[in-house]
Amino acid sequence: MVRGFSGNDRGPGVRDTQDLGHLPARRVATRRWGTWTGRSSSSTKSSAPPESVQGEGPSTGRSCAFLRLGGCNLTCTWCDTPYTWDWTGSSESGVAHQPADELHPMAVEDVTERLTALGTGLVVVSGGEPLSQQERLLPVIQAVRADGREVEIETNGTVAPLPELVAAGVRFNVSPKLAHSGVAGRRRLVPGTLTAFNALPGTCFKFVCAGPGDLVEVEELVRAYALDNIWIMPRGQSPEEIAEGLRVLADPVVARQWNLTGRLHVTLWGNQRGV
């Protein structure tokens, strides 16, 4: 049975599927998108067009289809997608989202059909934490890859990928969380998992930074785990915050010979959902 929640004890925001009732076999939970169109890392310009763009990291600006899964094993206070896991209002938004409103089961075959029908060369899978339900996600990824699409999975780096998922040729955008996330270090940093991701071709490590001071913490992690392909992204959910973050981060990031990324979708469309 493929479930919408991970059904384990990994903290608030992860519940067993008994909360949602029994689901038919071979189903995977996704956000309700109305007409179920592709989306960027936050939103597209409208709910109708079949394509979107990736908003962050090495593939910024690329046309893509976007699949967002529910449930997360972390509880970052500033999370920009609390509707995927925050059922108690513990994040900065203070909103207790309703899983019955936000998470909807879909058959694996339906998800695969809709992703391939969008016609984009890139599929981006995000969450929440998508690797928390990677066994249920695997047949979707394998089918999409067999159809010739590239796949990127955005992950917080705490859950190791299955060998079968790696063998499918997925690229991982790993975003380890820093201390300002409000999550204890033992939960947000899993040394063996970070090392495993670092050994995979195409992996990038993307750190959300509130300001230049956070780069010292990033440096410590880069040294500790010998991380490569580093991307720094400003924290922010408005065009103004992103622009200011890029401005103050640019010089120290360039001096370290790291990569800098904005949040294109926020710059273009602001902090909007499903637009």
XYZ file of C-alpha atoms in Angstrom:
275
model
C 0.000 0.000 0.000
C 1.262 3.449 -0.896
C 0.472 5.979 1.786
C 0.251 9.739 2.049
C 2.148 9.906 5.329
C 5.247 8.085 6.407
C 3.643 6.457 9.424
C 6.650 6.762 11.766
C 7.767 8.752 14.815
C 9.944 11.322 13.093
C 8.340 14.251 14.857
C 5.372 16.558 14.298
C 3.991 16.693 10.795
C 4.339 12.959 10.110
C 1.319 10.818 10.809
C 0.123 7.336 10.031
C -2.388 6.917 7.220
C -5.008 5.759 9.670
C -5.661 9.496 10.114
C -6.819 9.608 6.504
C -8.563 6.251 6.344
C -7.683 3.316 4.125
C -6.202 4.115 0.735
C -6.332 1.863 -2.322
C -3.170 -0.008 -3.243
C -0.385 1.659 -5.259
C -1.164 5.215 -4.348
C 1.065 8.193 -3.604
C 0.030 11.430 -1.891
C 0.513 14.756 -3.624
C -0.738 18.277 -3.117
C -4.066 19.099 -4.708
C -3.327 21.355 -7.672
C -6.752 21.775 -9.235
C -5.950 20.993 -12.857
C -2.741 19.280 -11.671
C -0.216 21.305 -13.604
C 3.534 21.511 -13.150
C 4.861 24.076 -10.705
C 8.196 25.660 -9.857
C 9.779 25.485 -6.418
C 6.923 27.638 -5.216
C 4.482 28.609 -7.948
C 3.801 29.127 -11.604
C 2.326 32.203 -13.177
C -1.079 30.561 -13.540
C -2.784 27.307 -12.704
C -3.441 26.490 -16.328
C -0.164 26.287 -18.302
C 1.363 22.788 -18.577
C 4.951 23.936 -18.000
C 6.755 25.605 -15.141
C 10.303 26.660 -14.335
C 12.668 25.462 -11.634
C 13.192 28.400 -9.304
C 16.363 27.462 -7.422
C 19.805 25.916 -7.766
C 21.763 24.683 -10.800
C 18.652 24.229 -12.979
C 17.169 27.676 -12.318
C 15.013 28.798 -15.198
C 14.645 25.351 -16.780
C 11.200 24.300 -17.905
C 9.955 21.515 -15.645
C 7.040 19.571 -14.244
C 6.833 19.765 -10.470
C 5.634 17.082 -8.057
C 5.266 18.034 -4.393
C 4.801 15.305 -1.783
C 3.437 15.725 1.723
C 5.009 14.942 5.084
C 8.395 15.938 6.512
C 10.712 14.542 9.174
C 11.940 18.048 10.132
C 10.062 21.053 11.520
C 11.929 24.134 10.313
C 10.412 27.251 11.837
C 10.796 29.322 8.650
C 9.657 26.602 6.229
C 8.107 28.106 3.082
C 5.861 25.078 2.506
C 4.387 24.403 5.974
C 1.167 23.235 4.335
C 2.964 19.966 3.521
C 3.541 18.993 7.163
C 2.515 21.553 9.795
C -0.772 20.332 11.241
C -0.261 22.047 14.626
C 0.804 25.596 13.717
C 4.357 25.184 15.017
C 6.033 27.054 12.145
C 6.404 30.839 11.923
C 3.168 31.072 9.946
C 1.263 29.920 13.028
C -1.279 28.211 10.775
C -2.405 24.667 11.591
C -2.948 23.268 8.120
C -5.405 20.444 7.565
C -4.003 17.268 5.983
C -7.403 16.422 4.519
C -7.260 19.713 2.605
C -3.603 19.593 1.601
C -2.785 15.941 0.913
C -4.611 13.813 -1.603
C -3.883 10.230 -2.654
C -3.275 9.565 -6.333
C -2.565 6.293 -8.072
C 1.030 5.824 -9.183
C -0.165 5.355 -12.734
C -2.102 8.630 -12.650
C 0.867 10.580 -11.319
C 3.150 9.102 -13.960
C 0.705 9.786 -16.767
C 0.229 13.409 -15.788
C 3.940 14.073 -15.369
C 4.812 12.643 -18.766
C 1.836 14.363 -20.422
C 3.256 17.755 -19.442
C 6.019 17.171 -21.982
C 8.857 18.850 -20.083
C 12.360 17.417 -20.182
C 12.801 17.868 -16.425
C 10.706 16.622 -13.503
C 11.398 18.093 -10.042
C 10.200 16.215 -6.948
C 9.983 18.117 -3.666
C 8.076 18.240 -0.415
C 8.029 18.127 2.541
C 10.690 15.448 2.470
C 10.075 13.246 -0.586
C 12.592 10.573 0.411
C 10.462 9.749 3.456
C 8.184 7.914 1.011
C 10.738 6.962 -1.618
C 9.662 3.323 -1.855
C 6.243 4.498 -2.983
C 7.792 7.134 -5.237
C 10.221 4.734 -6.928
C 7.882 3.330 -9.621
C 6.935 6.880 -10.651
C 10.591 7.864 -11.016
C 11.482 4.712 -12.909
C 8.627 5.247 -15.364
C 9.453 8.915 -15.901
C 13.131 8.119 -16.456
C 12.218 5.332 -18.879
C 10.277 7.956 -20.818
C 13.489 9.956 -21.229
C 12.886 12.701 -18.641
C 15.529 14.036 -16.269
C 14.593 13.952 -12.596
C 15.782 16.097 -9.688
C 14.789 15.324 -6.113
C 14.977 18.073 -3.504
C 15.808 16.685 -0.070
C 16.960 17.868 3.346
C 19.741 15.271 3.349
C 18.636 13.247 6.371
C 17.233 10.215 4.524
C 19.575 8.077 2.423
C 18.315 7.285 -1.092
C 17.516 3.729 -2.076
C 20.047 2.060 -4.411
C 17.243 1.598 -6.936
C 16.540 5.320 -6.918
C 20.214 6.113 -7.469
C 20.364 3.534 -10.261
C 17.479 5.301 -12.004
C 19.799 8.255 -12.655
C 18.217 10.845 -10.372
C 20.054 14.055 -9.414
C 19.771 15.211 -5.811
C 19.528 18.814 -4.648
C 20.466 18.423 -0.975
C 19.606 21.249 1.411
C 21.044 20.574 4.897
C 19.411 22.835 7.442
C 21.410 25.301 9.542
C 20.958 26.201 13.217
C 18.488 29.007 12.410
C 15.998 26.359 11.287
C 15.240 25.708 14.967
C 15.833 21.962 14.494
C 18.342 20.172 16.746
C 21.633 19.317 15.065
C 21.271 15.587 15.696
C 18.020 15.612 13.698
C 19.015 17.861 10.792
C 22.549 16.525 10.182
C 23.116 12.827 9.443
C 26.833 12.401 8.674
C 26.635 9.078 6.837
C 23.781 10.264 4.662
C 25.526 13.518 3.725
C 28.658 11.558 2.802
C 26.596 9.175 0.668
C 24.954 12.044 -1.226
C 28.329 13.717 -1.738
C 29.585 10.602 -3.550
C 26.765 10.660 -6.105
C 27.340 12.345 -9.486
C 25.447 15.591 -10.008
C 24.575 16.190 -6.356
C 24.515 19.809 -5.238
C 24.356 21.120 -1.682
C 22.121 24.151 -1.273
C 22.205 26.126 1.975
C 19.551 28.663 2.940
C 21.321 31.615 4.591
C 19.744 34.506 6.464
C 22.905 36.585 6.079
C 26.699 36.459 5.653
C 27.135 35.229 9.222
C 25.591 31.897 8.268
C 28.421 31.251 5.801
C 30.745 30.422 8.713
C 28.419 27.566 9.698
C 28.304 26.425 6.072
C 32.105 26.438 5.929
C 32.232 24.192 8.987
C 29.881 21.691 7.356
C 31.737 21.785 4.045
C 35.005 20.991 5.841
C 33.499 18.365 8.150
C 31.907 16.349 5.350
C 34.154 17.336 2.414
C 31.106 18.619 0.537
C 31.362 19.763 -3.072
C 29.188 21.793 -5.477
C 27.998 24.337 -2.906
C 25.094 26.697 -3.590
C 24.035 29.529 -1.296
C 20.457 30.827 -1.381
C 19.076 33.782 0.600
C 16.273 33.125 3.019
C 13.161 35.066 2.092
C 9.619 34.843 0.793
C 9.270 38.195 -0.966
C 11.083 39.680 -3.975
C 12.516 42.393 -1.736
C 13.942 39.898 0.771
C 15.501 37.815 -2.000
C 17.054 40.861 -3.696
C 18.548 42.133 -0.431
C 19.768 38.664 0.493
C 21.529 38.244 -2.829
C 23.128 41.671 -2.464
C 24.646 41.023 0.968
C 25.653 37.424 0.206
C 27.185 37.940 -3.238
C 30.692 39.139 -2.319
C 31.411 36.623 0.484
C 29.999 33.758 -1.591
C 32.109 34.673 -4.623
C 35.174 35.034 -2.376
C 34.687 31.425 -1.262
C 34.288 30.269 -4.880
C 30.840 28.899 -4.163
C 27.700 29.278 -6.263
C 24.879 31.759 -5.631
C 21.216 31.192 -6.417
C 18.135 33.304 -5.965
C 14.527 32.156 -5.874
C 13.330 32.989 -9.368
C 9.690 32.125 -8.721
C 9.570 34.472 -5.707
C 11.287 37.253 -7.660
C 8.764 36.926 -10.483
C 5.514 36.149 -8.678
C 6.044 36.814 -4.981
C 4.964 34.586 -2.136
C 1.938 33.072 -3.810
C 0.508 29.577 -3.854
C -1.005 27.944 -6.889
C -0.993 31.029 -9.100
